[in-house]
Short mmCIF file of C-alpha atoms and ligand atoms in Angstrom, two decimals:
data_model
loop_
_atom_site.label_atom_id
_atom_site.label_comp_id
_atom_site.label_asym_id
_atom_site.label_seq_id
_atom_site.Cartn_x
_atom_site.Cartn_y
_atom_site.Cartn_z
CA MET A 11 0.00 0.00 0.00
CA THR A 12 1.30 3.49 -0.81
CA ARG A 13 1.49 6.44 1.56
CA ALA A 14 -1.38 8.16 -0.31
CA GLU A 15 -3.58 5.06 0.09
CA ALA A 16 -2.71 4.84 3.79
CA GLU A 17 -3.61 8.52 4.21
CA ARG A 18 -6.97 7.91 2.54
CA LEU A 19 -7.53 5.01 4.91
CA ALA A 20 -6.69 7.27 7.86
CA ALA A 21 -9.31 9.74 6.61
CA ASP A 22 -11.98 7.00 6.65
CA VAL A 23 -11.30 5.65 10.15
CA PRO A 24 -13.99 6.65 12.69
CA LYS A 25 -12.55 9.31 14.98
CA GLU A 26 -14.84 9.39 17.94
CA PRO A 27 -15.73 7.36 21.02
CA TYR A 28 -17.59 4.08 20.55
CA TYR A 29 -19.66 2.59 23.37
CA ALA A 30 -23.03 0.98 24.04
CA GLY A 31 -22.87 -0.27 20.46
CA ARG A 32 -22.66 3.17 18.80
CA TRP A 33 -20.14 5.71 17.58
CA ARG A 34 -20.74 9.02 19.33
CA ALA A 35 -19.61 12.52 18.56
CA ALA A 36 -17.95 13.58 21.83
CA ARG A 37 -20.02 16.32 23.47
CA GLY A 38 -17.08 18.23 24.93
CA ALA A 39 -15.34 20.58 22.52
CA ALA A 40 -12.00 18.82 22.95
CA ALA A 41 -10.26 17.09 20.10
CA PHE A 42 -6.63 16.27 19.46
CA ASP A 43 -4.45 16.10 16.36
CA VAL A 44 -2.57 13.01 15.25
CA VAL A 45 0.74 13.84 13.59
CA ASP A 46 2.58 11.69 11.05
CA PRO A 47 6.11 11.33 12.52
CA VAL A 48 7.67 11.18 9.04
CA THR A 49 6.06 14.18 7.32
CA GLU A 50 5.21 16.09 10.53
CA ARG A 51 1.75 16.72 9.03
CA CYS A 52 -1.55 16.32 10.87
CA ILE A 53 -3.20 13.15 9.51
CA ALA A 54 -6.31 13.13 11.69
CA THR A 55 -8.21 15.04 14.32
CA VAL A 56 -9.88 12.81 16.87
CA ALA A 57 -12.70 13.65 19.27
CA GLU A 58 -11.69 13.24 22.89
CA ALA A 59 -13.93 11.36 25.32
CA GLY A 60 -14.75 13.55 28.31
CA SER A 61 -16.34 12.79 31.66
CA GLU A 62 -19.83 12.19 30.21
CA GLU A 63 -18.58 9.73 27.61
CA VAL A 64 -16.39 7.90 30.13
CA ASP A 65 -19.28 7.63 32.57
CA GLU A 66 -21.73 6.41 29.93
CA ALA A 67 -19.24 3.89 28.55
CA VAL A 68 -18.61 2.46 32.03
CA ARG A 69 -22.37 2.23 32.68
CA ALA A 70 -22.92 0.48 29.35
CA ALA A 71 -20.14 -1.98 30.15
CA ARG A 72 -21.56 -2.68 33.60
CA SER A 73 -25.02 -3.35 32.26
CA ALA A 74 -23.62 -5.61 29.52
CA LEU A 75 -21.99 -7.67 32.28
CA ALA A 76 -24.70 -7.93 34.90
CA ASP A 77 -27.34 -10.20 33.33
CA GLY A 78 -26.82 -8.22 30.14
CA PRO A 79 -26.37 -9.52 26.61
CA TRP A 80 -22.62 -10.00 27.06
CA GLY A 81 -22.79 -11.65 30.48
CA LYS A 82 -25.34 -14.16 29.16
CA LEU A 83 -23.09 -15.47 26.38
CA ASP A 84 -21.30 -18.71 27.09
CA GLY A 85 -17.65 -19.44 26.39
CA SER A 86 -18.22 -20.95 22.98
CA ASP A 87 -20.16 -17.84 21.88
CA ARG A 88 -17.29 -15.66 23.05
CA ALA A 89 -14.85 -17.93 21.20
CA ARG A 90 -16.83 -17.56 17.98
CA LEU A 91 -16.79 -13.77 18.26
CA LEU A 92 -13.06 -13.66 19.03
CA ASN A 93 -12.32 -15.93 16.07
CA ARG A 94 -14.41 -13.62 13.93
CA VAL A 95 -12.23 -10.67 15.01
CA ALA A 96 -9.14 -12.71 14.08
CA ASP A 97 -10.66 -13.51 10.66
CA LEU A 98 -11.50 -9.86 9.98
CA LEU A 99 -8.04 -8.73 11.12
CA GLU A 100 -6.51 -11.30 8.80
CA GLU A 101 -8.63 -10.11 5.86
CA ARG A 102 -7.64 -6.48 6.52
CA SER A 103 -4.11 -6.99 7.74
CA GLU A 104 -2.60 -5.02 4.83
CA GLN A 105 -4.75 -2.03 5.72
CA PHE A 106 -3.92 -2.31 9.42
CA ALA A 107 -0.20 -2.65 8.67
CA ALA A 108 -0.19 0.42 6.42
CA LEU A 109 -2.14 2.48 8.93
CA GLU A 110 0.20 1.41 11.75
CA SER A 111 3.24 2.43 9.66
CA LEU A 112 1.66 5.80 8.94
CA ASP A 113 0.59 6.44 12.52
CA VAL A 114 3.71 5.18 14.34
CA GLY A 115 6.36 5.86 11.69
CA LYS A 116 7.65 2.29 11.62
CA PRO A 117 8.85 0.60 8.40
CA GLY A 118 6.15 -1.22 6.45
CA PHE A 119 7.51 -4.74 6.88
CA GLU A 120 7.46 -4.62 10.69
CA PRO A 121 3.68 -4.48 11.22
CA ARG A 122 3.25 -6.98 8.37
CA VAL A 123 5.71 -9.46 9.88
CA ILE A 124 5.31 -8.84 13.62
CA ASP A 125 2.42 -6.71 14.88
CA LEU A 126 -0.42 -8.01 12.71
CA PRO A 127 0.44 -11.73 12.81
CA GLN A 128 0.87 -11.42 16.61
CA ALA A 129 -2.44 -9.59 17.02
CA ILE A 130 -4.28 -12.16 14.89
CA ARG A 131 -2.70 -15.07 16.77
CA THR A 132 -3.57 -13.41 20.07
CA PHE A 133 -7.28 -13.24 19.22
CA ARG A 134 -7.19 -16.87 18.03
CA HIS A 135 -5.28 -18.02 21.10
CA PHE A 136 -7.83 -16.47 23.45
CA ALA A 137 -10.75 -17.70 21.36
CA GLY A 138 -9.30 -21.10 22.27
CA TRP A 139 -9.38 -20.34 26.01
CA ALA A 140 -12.87 -18.79 26.08
CA ASP A 141 -14.72 -22.09 26.69
CA LYS A 142 -11.94 -23.54 28.87
CA VAL A 143 -11.99 -21.10 31.78
CA THR A 144 -12.27 -23.80 34.40
CA GLY A 145 -11.90 -23.93 38.15
CA ARG A 146 -10.42 -26.70 40.28
CA SER A 147 -11.74 -29.53 42.39
CA ILE A 148 -9.86 -29.42 45.72
CA PRO A 149 -9.89 -32.33 48.23
CA THR A 150 -10.71 -31.19 51.79
CA PRO A 151 -10.78 -33.25 55.02
CA GLY A 152 -14.38 -32.37 55.92
CA TYR A 153 -16.16 -30.03 58.32
CA MET A 154 -17.34 -30.80 61.89
CA GLY A 155 -17.21 -34.50 61.16
CA ARG A 156 -19.15 -34.21 57.92
CA PRO A 157 -17.65 -34.75 54.49
CA THR A 158 -17.21 -31.80 52.13
CA VAL A 159 -16.91 -31.26 48.44
CA SER A 160 -14.91 -28.18 47.45
CA TYR A 161 -14.35 -26.66 44.08
CA THR A 162 -13.56 -23.31 42.51
CA VAL A 163 -14.99 -21.42 39.57
CA ARG A 164 -13.39 -18.57 37.64
CA GLU A 165 -15.62 -15.52 37.16
CA PRO A 166 -14.89 -12.38 35.12
CA VAL A 167 -13.18 -9.66 37.24
CA GLY A 168 -15.73 -7.18 35.86
CA VAL A 169 -15.24 -4.11 33.69
CA VAL A 170 -11.67 -3.88 32.41
CA ALA A 171 -10.10 -0.58 31.35
CA ALA A 172 -7.29 -1.31 28.87
CA ILE A 173 -4.79 1.54 28.39
CA THR A 174 -2.17 1.15 25.70
CA PRO A 175 1.02 2.86 24.45
CA TRP A 176 1.85 4.11 20.95
CA ASN A 177 4.76 1.88 19.98
CA SER A 178 2.75 -1.19 18.85
CA PRO A 179 -0.87 -0.16 19.29
CA THR A 180 -2.61 -3.00 17.43
CA MET A 181 -0.61 -5.81 18.98
CA ILE A 182 -0.77 -4.46 22.52
CA ALA A 183 -4.49 -3.73 22.22
CA ALA A 184 -4.91 -7.40 21.23
CA TRP A 185 -2.83 -8.50 24.26
CA LYS A 186 -5.18 -6.63 26.59
CA VAL A 187 -8.55 -6.92 24.88
CA ALA A 188 -8.51 -10.59 23.82
CA PRO A 189 -7.85 -12.22 27.24
CA ALA A 190 -10.37 -9.98 29.00
CA LEU A 191 -13.10 -10.66 26.42
CA ALA A 192 -12.29 -14.39 26.46
CA ALA A 193 -12.80 -14.37 30.23
CA GLY A 194 -16.16 -12.63 29.81
CA CYS A 195 -15.17 -9.12 30.92
CA PRO A 196 -16.49 -6.05 29.11
CA VAL A 197 -13.49 -3.99 27.94
CA ILE A 198 -13.02 -0.26 27.52
CA LEU A 199 -9.93 0.52 25.45
CA LYS A 200 -8.18 3.90 25.83
CA PRO A 201 -5.74 4.02 22.91
CA PRO A 202 -2.60 6.18 22.79
CA GLU A 203 -3.21 9.77 21.68
CA ASP A 204 -0.01 9.76 19.57
CA ALA A 205 -1.17 6.78 17.47
CA PRO A 206 -4.88 6.01 17.97
CA LEU A 207 -5.92 5.14 14.41
CA THR A 208 -5.42 1.36 14.34
CA SER A 209 -7.23 1.02 17.69
CA LEU A 210 -10.20 2.93 16.25
CA LEU A 211 -10.13 0.69 13.18
CA LEU A 212 -9.96 -2.34 15.47
CA ALA A 213 -13.04 -1.05 17.28
CA SER A 214 -14.95 -0.82 14.00
CA LEU A 215 -13.95 -4.36 13.22
CA ILE A 216 -15.00 -5.63 16.68
CA GLU A 217 -18.32 -3.91 16.07
CA GLU A 218 -18.59 -5.68 12.72
CA ALA A 219 -17.80 -9.02 14.37
CA GLY A 220 -21.12 -8.69 16.23
CA PHE A 221 -20.23 -8.22 19.90
CA PRO A 222 -23.28 -7.20 21.93
CA PRO A 223 -23.52 -3.51 22.97
CA GLY A 224 -21.33 -2.67 25.96
CA ALA A 225 -18.97 -5.64 25.55
CA PHE A 226 -16.34 -3.48 23.91
CA SER A 227 -15.80 0.28 23.86
CA VAL A 228 -13.08 2.58 22.68
CA LEU A 229 -12.53 5.98 24.24
CA PRO A 230 -9.91 8.06 22.41
CA GLY A 231 -8.34 10.89 24.36
CA ARG A 232 -5.24 12.22 25.99
CA GLY A 233 -3.79 10.38 28.97
CA PRO A 234 -4.18 13.07 31.64
CA MET A 235 -7.78 13.68 30.44
CA THR A 236 -9.65 10.59 29.23
CA GLY A 237 -7.10 8.17 30.71
CA GLN A 238 -7.24 9.72 34.17
CA LEU A 239 -11.08 9.90 34.10
CA LEU A 240 -11.20 6.21 33.23
CA ILE A 241 -8.77 5.01 35.90
CA ASP A 242 -10.52 7.15 38.54
CA HIS A 243 -13.96 5.78 37.66
CA PRO A 244 -15.25 3.55 40.46
CA GLY A 245 -17.21 1.45 37.95
CA VAL A 246 -13.96 0.08 36.50
CA ASP A 247 -12.99 -3.16 38.27
CA LYS A 248 -9.59 -3.73 36.71
CA ILE A 249 -7.03 -1.57 34.92
CA SER A 250 -4.82 -3.34 32.43
CA PHE A 251 -2.10 -0.84 31.62
CA THR A 252 0.90 -0.85 29.31
CA GLY A 253 3.08 2.24 29.27
CA SER A 254 5.71 4.11 31.23
CA PRO A 255 6.50 3.55 34.93
CA GLN A 256 5.51 7.18 35.63
CA THR A 257 1.97 6.66 34.32
CA GLY A 258 1.93 3.13 35.78
CA HIS A 259 2.42 4.72 39.19
CA LYS A 260 -0.63 6.97 38.63
CA VAL A 261 -2.65 3.91 37.63
CA ALA A 262 -1.53 2.06 40.77
CA VAL A 263 -2.50 5.02 43.00
CA ALA A 264 -5.93 5.38 41.34
CA ALA A 265 -6.57 1.64 41.57
CA ALA A 266 -5.49 1.48 45.23
CA LYS A 267 -8.39 3.77 46.19
CA GLY A 268 -10.93 1.06 45.53
CA PHE A 269 -8.50 -1.89 45.94
CA ARG A 270 -9.08 -2.53 42.25
CA ARG A 271 -6.94 -4.94 40.33
CA THR A 272 -4.16 -3.92 37.97
CA THR A 273 -1.83 -5.44 35.44
CA LEU A 274 1.08 -3.06 34.85
CA GLU A 275 3.30 -3.74 31.84
CA LEU A 276 5.89 -0.98 32.14
CA GLY A 277 9.29 -0.12 30.76
CA GLY A 278 12.52 -2.02 30.43
CA LYS A 279 16.29 -1.73 30.23
CA SER A 280 16.90 -5.22 29.02
CA PRO A 281 20.34 -6.81 28.86
CA GLN A 282 21.57 -8.84 25.90
CA LEU A 283 24.45 -11.04 27.09
CA VAL A 284 26.94 -12.26 24.50
CA PHE A 285 29.27 -15.00 25.74
CA ALA A 286 32.54 -15.83 24.00
CA ASP A 287 31.23 -19.25 22.89
CA ALA A 288 28.24 -17.74 21.03
CA ASP A 289 27.76 -17.93 17.27
CA LEU A 290 29.03 -14.37 16.86
CA ASP A 291 27.38 -13.74 13.50
CA ALA A 292 23.97 -14.83 14.75
CA ALA A 293 24.51 -12.93 18.00
CA ALA A 294 25.44 -9.71 16.21
CA ASP A 295 22.38 -10.01 13.95
CA GLY A 296 20.07 -10.78 16.87
CA VAL A 297 21.50 -8.11 19.16
CA ALA A 298 21.15 -5.48 16.41
CA VAL A 299 17.50 -6.45 15.84
CA GLY A 300 17.02 -6.35 19.61
CA ILE A 301 17.96 -2.68 19.81
CA PHE A 302 17.06 -1.32 16.36
CA ALA A 303 13.69 -3.01 15.66
CA ASN A 304 10.81 -0.52 15.77
CA GLN A 305 13.36 2.34 16.13
CA GLY A 306 14.24 0.94 19.57
CA GLU A 307 10.74 1.93 20.71
CA VAL A 308 10.16 -1.47 22.28
CA CYS A 309 9.67 -2.25 25.96
CA ALA A 310 11.94 -5.29 25.59
CA ALA A 311 14.59 -3.39 23.59
CA GLY A 312 18.00 -4.85 24.44
CA SER A 313 19.57 -1.51 25.23
CA ARG A 314 22.33 -2.89 27.48
CA ILE A 315 24.64 -5.07 25.42
CA LEU A 316 26.93 -7.05 27.75
CA VAL A 317 29.82 -8.72 25.93
CA ALA A 318 32.55 -11.11 27.10
CA ARG A 319 35.85 -9.25 26.97
CA ALA A 320 37.43 -11.92 24.74
CA VAL A 321 35.01 -11.08 21.91
CA TYR A 322 34.24 -7.48 22.84
CA ASP A 323 36.11 -5.72 20.03
CA ASP A 324 34.84 -8.23 17.49
CA ILE A 325 31.19 -7.76 18.54
CA VAL A 326 31.51 -3.96 18.64
CA LYS A 327 32.87 -4.05 15.09
CA ARG A 328 30.07 -6.28 13.86
CA LEU A 329 27.40 -4.15 15.57
CA VAL A 330 28.83 -0.96 14.05
CA THR A 331 28.57 -2.61 10.62
CA ARG A 332 24.93 -3.57 11.37
CA ALA A 333 24.15 0.00 12.51
CA GLN A 334 25.71 1.44 9.38
CA GLY A 335 23.60 -0.93 7.28
CA VAL A 336 20.33 0.45 8.70
CA ARG A 337 18.42 2.54 6.17
CA LEU A 338 16.51 5.37 7.78
CA GLY A 339 13.63 6.60 5.70
CA ASP A 340 9.98 6.81 4.83
CA PRO A 341 8.24 3.62 6.03
CA PHE A 342 6.52 3.41 2.63
CA ASP A 343 9.80 3.35 0.66
CA ASP A 344 11.19 -0.05 -0.29
CA GLY A 345 14.42 -0.69 1.52
CA THR A 346 13.67 1.43 4.57
CA THR A 347 14.67 -0.52 7.66
CA MET A 348 14.15 2.16 10.31
CA GLY A 349 11.49 4.84 10.48
CA ALA A 350 11.00 7.95 12.60
CA LEU A 351 10.48 8.32 16.34
CA ILE A 352 6.93 9.06 17.43
CA SER A 353 7.15 12.80 18.13
CA ALA A 354 9.44 15.82 18.25
CA ARG A 355 9.30 15.68 22.05
CA HIS A 356 10.41 12.06 22.09
CA ARG A 357 13.17 12.68 19.51
CA ASP A 358 14.50 15.50 21.68
CA ARG A 359 14.43 13.24 24.72
CA VAL A 360 16.42 10.57 22.89
CA ALA A 361 18.88 13.24 21.69
CA ARG A 362 19.39 14.34 25.31
CA TYR A 363 20.32 10.76 26.22
CA ILE A 364 22.82 10.64 23.37
CA ALA A 365 24.38 13.87 24.65
CA ALA A 366 24.46 12.34 28.16
CA GLY A 367 26.27 9.30 26.77
CA VAL A 368 28.97 11.50 25.24
CA ALA A 369 29.22 13.71 28.33
CA GLY A 370 29.39 10.62 30.55
CA GLY A 371 32.52 9.37 28.78
CA ALA A 372 31.16 6.50 26.66
CA ARG A 373 32.73 6.13 23.19
CA LEU A 374 30.26 6.95 20.40
CA VAL A 375 31.00 4.35 17.70
CA ALA A 376 27.89 4.64 15.51
CA GLY A 377 25.20 7.21 14.79
CA GLY A 378 24.30 9.90 17.27
CA ARG A 379 22.92 12.42 14.79
CA GLN A 380 19.52 13.53 13.54
CA PRO A 381 19.40 13.56 9.72
CA GLU A 382 18.69 16.87 8.00
CA ARG A 383 15.19 16.12 6.74
CA PRO A 384 11.61 16.44 7.93
CA GLY A 385 10.48 13.81 10.40
CA TYR A 386 11.61 12.80 13.86
CA PHE A 387 14.56 10.65 12.81
CA VAL A 388 17.52 9.65 14.95
CA GLU A 389 20.39 7.53 13.64
CA PRO A 390 20.93 4.08 15.15
CA THR A 391 23.43 4.85 17.90
CA LEU A 392 25.97 2.70 19.74
CA PHE A 393 28.19 3.57 22.67
CA ALA A 394 31.20 1.35 23.37
CA ASP A 395 33.30 1.31 26.57
CA ALA A 396 30.17 2.03 28.59
CA THR A 397 29.72 1.10 32.23
CA ASN A 398 26.54 0.03 33.94
CA ALA A 399 26.69 3.14 36.14
CA MET A 400 26.19 5.52 33.20
CA THR A 401 22.82 7.20 32.64
CA ILE A 402 22.56 5.57 29.19
CA ALA A 403 22.85 2.16 30.87
CA ARG A 404 20.39 2.88 33.69
CA GLU A 405 17.45 4.78 32.22
CA GLU A 406 15.00 3.64 29.56
CA ILE A 407 15.70 5.65 26.39
CA PHE A 408 13.05 4.02 24.18
CA GLY A 409 15.01 4.81 21.04
CA PRO A 410 17.71 3.18 18.87
CA VAL A 411 20.50 3.76 21.40
CA ALA A 412 22.55 1.08 23.16
CA ALA A 413 25.38 0.95 25.69
CA ILE A 414 27.93 -1.83 25.09
CA ILE A 415 29.53 -3.05 28.33
CA ALA A 416 32.36 -5.59 28.76
CA PHE A 417 32.34 -8.41 31.35
CA ASP A 418 35.04 -10.85 32.51
CA SER A 419 33.07 -13.77 34.00
CA ASP A 420 29.63 -15.34 34.00
CA ASP A 421 29.03 -14.12 37.55
CA GLU A 422 29.94 -10.58 36.57
CA ALA A 423 27.66 -10.75 33.51
CA VAL A 424 24.73 -11.84 35.68
CA ALA A 425 25.54 -9.22 38.33
CA ILE A 426 25.54 -6.43 35.71
CA ALA A 427 22.36 -7.77 34.11
CA ASN A 428 20.59 -7.75 37.48
CA ASP A 429 21.96 -4.37 38.60
CA CYS A 430 18.99 -2.56 37.10
CA ASP A 431 15.77 -0.90 38.25
CA TYR A 432 13.84 -2.76 35.54
CA ALA A 433 13.29 -6.51 35.10
CA LEU A 434 11.30 -7.18 31.95
CA ALA A 435 13.33 -9.24 29.46
CA ALA A 436 16.84 -10.50 28.73
CA THR A 437 18.62 -12.36 25.95
CA VAL A 438 21.51 -14.79 26.36
CA TRP A 439 23.78 -15.69 23.44
CA THR A 440 25.80 -18.86 24.02
CA SER A 441 26.37 -22.27 22.44
CA ASP A 442 26.81 -23.95 25.86
CA VAL A 443 23.49 -25.44 26.92
CA GLY A 444 24.55 -25.64 30.58
CA ARG A 445 25.53 -21.97 30.63
CA ALA A 446 22.27 -21.07 28.86
CA HIS A 447 20.10 -22.66 31.57
CA THR A 448 22.29 -21.52 34.47
CA VAL A 449 22.38 -17.89 33.35
CA ALA A 450 18.67 -17.90 32.41
CA GLY A 451 17.93 -19.17 35.92
CA LYS A 452 19.90 -16.41 37.62
CA ILE A 453 18.68 -13.43 35.62
CA LYS A 454 15.94 -11.31 37.16
CA ALA A 455 13.45 -10.76 34.33
CA GLY A 456 9.91 -11.71 33.36
CA ALA A 457 11.18 -13.39 30.17
CA VAL A 458 14.62 -14.70 29.19
CA ALA A 459 15.37 -15.72 25.61
CA VAL A 460 18.36 -17.81 24.58
CA ASN A 461 19.87 -17.33 21.12
CA GLY A 462 17.01 -15.22 19.77
CA TRP A 463 15.75 -11.79 20.80
CA SER A 464 12.26 -11.59 22.35
CA PRO A 465 10.47 -14.55 20.70
CA LEU A 466 6.97 -13.40 21.66
CA ASP A 467 4.00 -15.72 21.49
CA PRO A 468 0.44 -15.25 22.75
CA ALA A 469 0.77 -18.57 24.61
CA LEU A 470 3.69 -17.25 26.71
CA PRO A 471 3.08 -15.09 29.80
CA TRP A 472 4.43 -11.57 29.32
CA GLY A 473 5.36 -9.02 31.98
CA GLY A 474 8.04 -8.03 34.45
CA THR A 475 8.89 -7.04 38.00
CA ARG A 476 10.48 -4.00 39.70
CA LEU A 477 9.95 -0.82 37.58
CA SER A 478 8.78 -3.08 34.75
CA GLY A 479 5.53 -3.57 36.67
CA HIS A 480 3.59 -6.58 37.82
CA GLY A 481 1.11 -9.15 36.55
CA ARG A 482 1.16 -11.00 33.25
CA ASP A 483 -0.65 -10.64 29.94
CA LEU A 484 -1.00 -13.60 27.55
CA GLY A 485 -1.34 -17.36 27.93
CA TRP A 486 -3.35 -18.86 30.80
CA ALA A 487 -1.85 -16.07 32.95
CA GLY A 488 -3.92 -13.62 30.89
CA ILE A 489 -7.09 -15.54 31.78
CA GLU A 490 -6.12 -15.68 35.46
CA ALA A 491 -5.52 -11.93 35.40
CA SER A 492 -9.04 -11.37 34.02
CA THR A 493 -10.89 -13.64 36.45
CA GLU A 494 -11.51 -14.09 40.17
CA GLU A 495 -11.34 -17.60 41.58
CA LYS A 496 -14.36 -18.29 43.78
CA THR A 497 -14.38 -21.21 46.22
CA VAL A 498 -17.55 -23.24 46.78
CA THR A 499 -17.64 -25.74 49.66
CA VAL A 500 -20.61 -28.06 50.11
CA VAL A 501 -20.97 -29.72 53.51
CA LEU A 502 -22.57 -33.08 52.78
P1 LIG B 624 2.75 6.57 28.61
O1 LIG B 624 2.80 6.04 30.01
O2 LIG B 624 3.07 7.99 28.39
O3 LIG B 624 1.30 6.33 27.97
C1 LIG B 624 0.71 5.07 27.92
C2 LIG B 624 -0.80 5.23 27.91
O4 LIG B 624 -1.19 5.81 29.15
C3 LIG B 624 -1.32 6.17 26.81
O5 LIG B 624 -2.53 5.67 26.30
C4 LIG B 624 -1.56 7.47 27.57
O6 LIG B 624 -2.56 8.27 26.98
C5 LIG B 624 -2.03 6.92 28.90
N1 LIG B 624 -1.91 7.88 30.02
C6 LIG B 624 -1.00 8.88 30.18
N2 LIG B 624 -1.26 9.54 31.32
C7 LIG B 624 -2.31 8.94 31.91
C8 LIG B 624 -3.03 9.14 33.12
N3 LIG B 624 -2.73 10.14 33.96
N4 LIG B 624 -4.05 8.33 33.41
C9 LIG B 624 -4.38 7.30 32.59
N5 LIG B 624 -3.76 7.07 31.41
C10 LIG B 624 -2.73 7.87 31.08
O7 LIG B 624 3.70 5.61 27.76
P2 LIG B 624 4.06 5.74 26.21
O8 LIG B 624 5.05 6.84 26.05
O9 LIG B 624 2.81 5.74 25.41
O10 LIG B 624 4.79 4.32 25.94
C11 LIG B 624 6.13 4.09 26.20
C12 LIG B 624 6.29 3.28 27.48
O11 LIG B 624 5.51 2.09 27.39
C13 LIG B 624 7.74 2.82 27.67
O12 LIG B 624 8.10 2.97 29.02
C14 LIG B 624 7.66 1.36 27.28
O13 LIG B 624 8.67 0.55 27.82
C15 LIG B 624 6.32 0.98 27.78
N6 LIG B 624 5.84 -0.28 27.13
C16 LIG B 624 5.81 -1.41 27.89
C17 LIG B 624 5.41 -2.62 27.29
C18 LIG B 624 5.36 -3.90 28.10
O14 LIG B 624 4.76 -4.86 27.63
N7 LIG B 624 5.97 -3.97 29.28
C19 LIG B 624 5.08 -2.64 25.94
C20 LIG B 624 5.15 -1.46 25.20
C21 LIG B 624 5.54 -0.27 25.82
#
């Protein structure tokens, strides 16, 4: 699809809140502009959901749940609807991929190869769980001399507010929406204001799939406005949030007021450990993808590259070659391998980190500049001779910038990997199976990959600890996070 076709598609996407089974012009005067990160032009103006829309959407969701049309559906009905969403996404995946490239600024092949297939598989995976949300039968010794039968059932947690970031909006919306719907929860999605278009298109497709009114809503708006109204609303039972630790903290505070449940998928500063026995070619390729994919705007970006001293110079050389091979450009041009960052503000933030790397004494070996052209581009950037104490090794940059750090032993590699405020993901490159398992066991992270960067799958639990948050999306963990386990004991 060409840029002009994607722009026409953007013009046709509904740009207002959807709830109670209808698209609604927001009654407040507020609206926000969506800017194309590559051309810096406004590609859409979207109506912002205000307090009335948030309140009505929550009410509609609550009534869909309590004896409403959604609550009455059984698991196999929910499975059918979720499979229908997957089918429609599959049919329109080219359109979604083009719109995602336009909205986020990422090269065309990435949504085609990663985001869309993952989103489709996520809806299918959770369609598979929808009629298998079972409890347990638990043996008990009896009560006051009488025998007992005890079992548990899993019930929907209630209305789920799903709040998503801009870096992979379709895929992350699927991660949050599909498990909650599979479990029987009504979902209200608050998409990112910087890139809301694919979430709005997803909403129109969920509508087309035939979900009953109130089962799914989308409320576009800015975080401190619509987002805050939604997380403060007492009718929301659970907040499923993916975004920065700073906003995650606000979500946790709002949720604590009513002891409401949260899943917080926050940032990362993930290590990629390259041992001397690794296949160095494969490691260099994988490590480069791990930091440069999606412009480095990935929660699991491997922004701390820890390399055994024996192969340090070799790996630095190979990574510099990979960085120099990256082609920055328009996502709609053939051959572009890296697009633009999401906004001028974010580009400036990344540039400040690059300046901090230089000022902190790390050796800039690749990139570091912003090309002279429109768009929020930053070159893929590598710092060698970095230490784990430097700002560029400690704070999440969320751009194509990595610190390369040397280590002298396995213990030191693990110690550096774990000396971090975040604990989301890690990658280990080694050809020694014993070392692979030992190191994977010692690393503090929600997900460790060996010899391949971040092999995501909807069947695998996803999430972290520390500043990376808590709780898990995906797999059975996603169903557990969307249900309450109720115990029933019958005294016979
Ligand atoms: P962000 O925290 O600024 O925004 C995320 C979402 O929260 C947006 O929809 C925003 O509108 C909303 N929001 C902002 N303020 C709010 C408030 N006061 N109340 C309610 N909602 C509010 O994050 P971002 O810049 O969009 O995304 C980048 C961050 O997301 C990075 O830290 C990245 O690591 C993280 N992320 C994590 C994962 C994961 O799975 N762990 C995946 C992708 C991105």
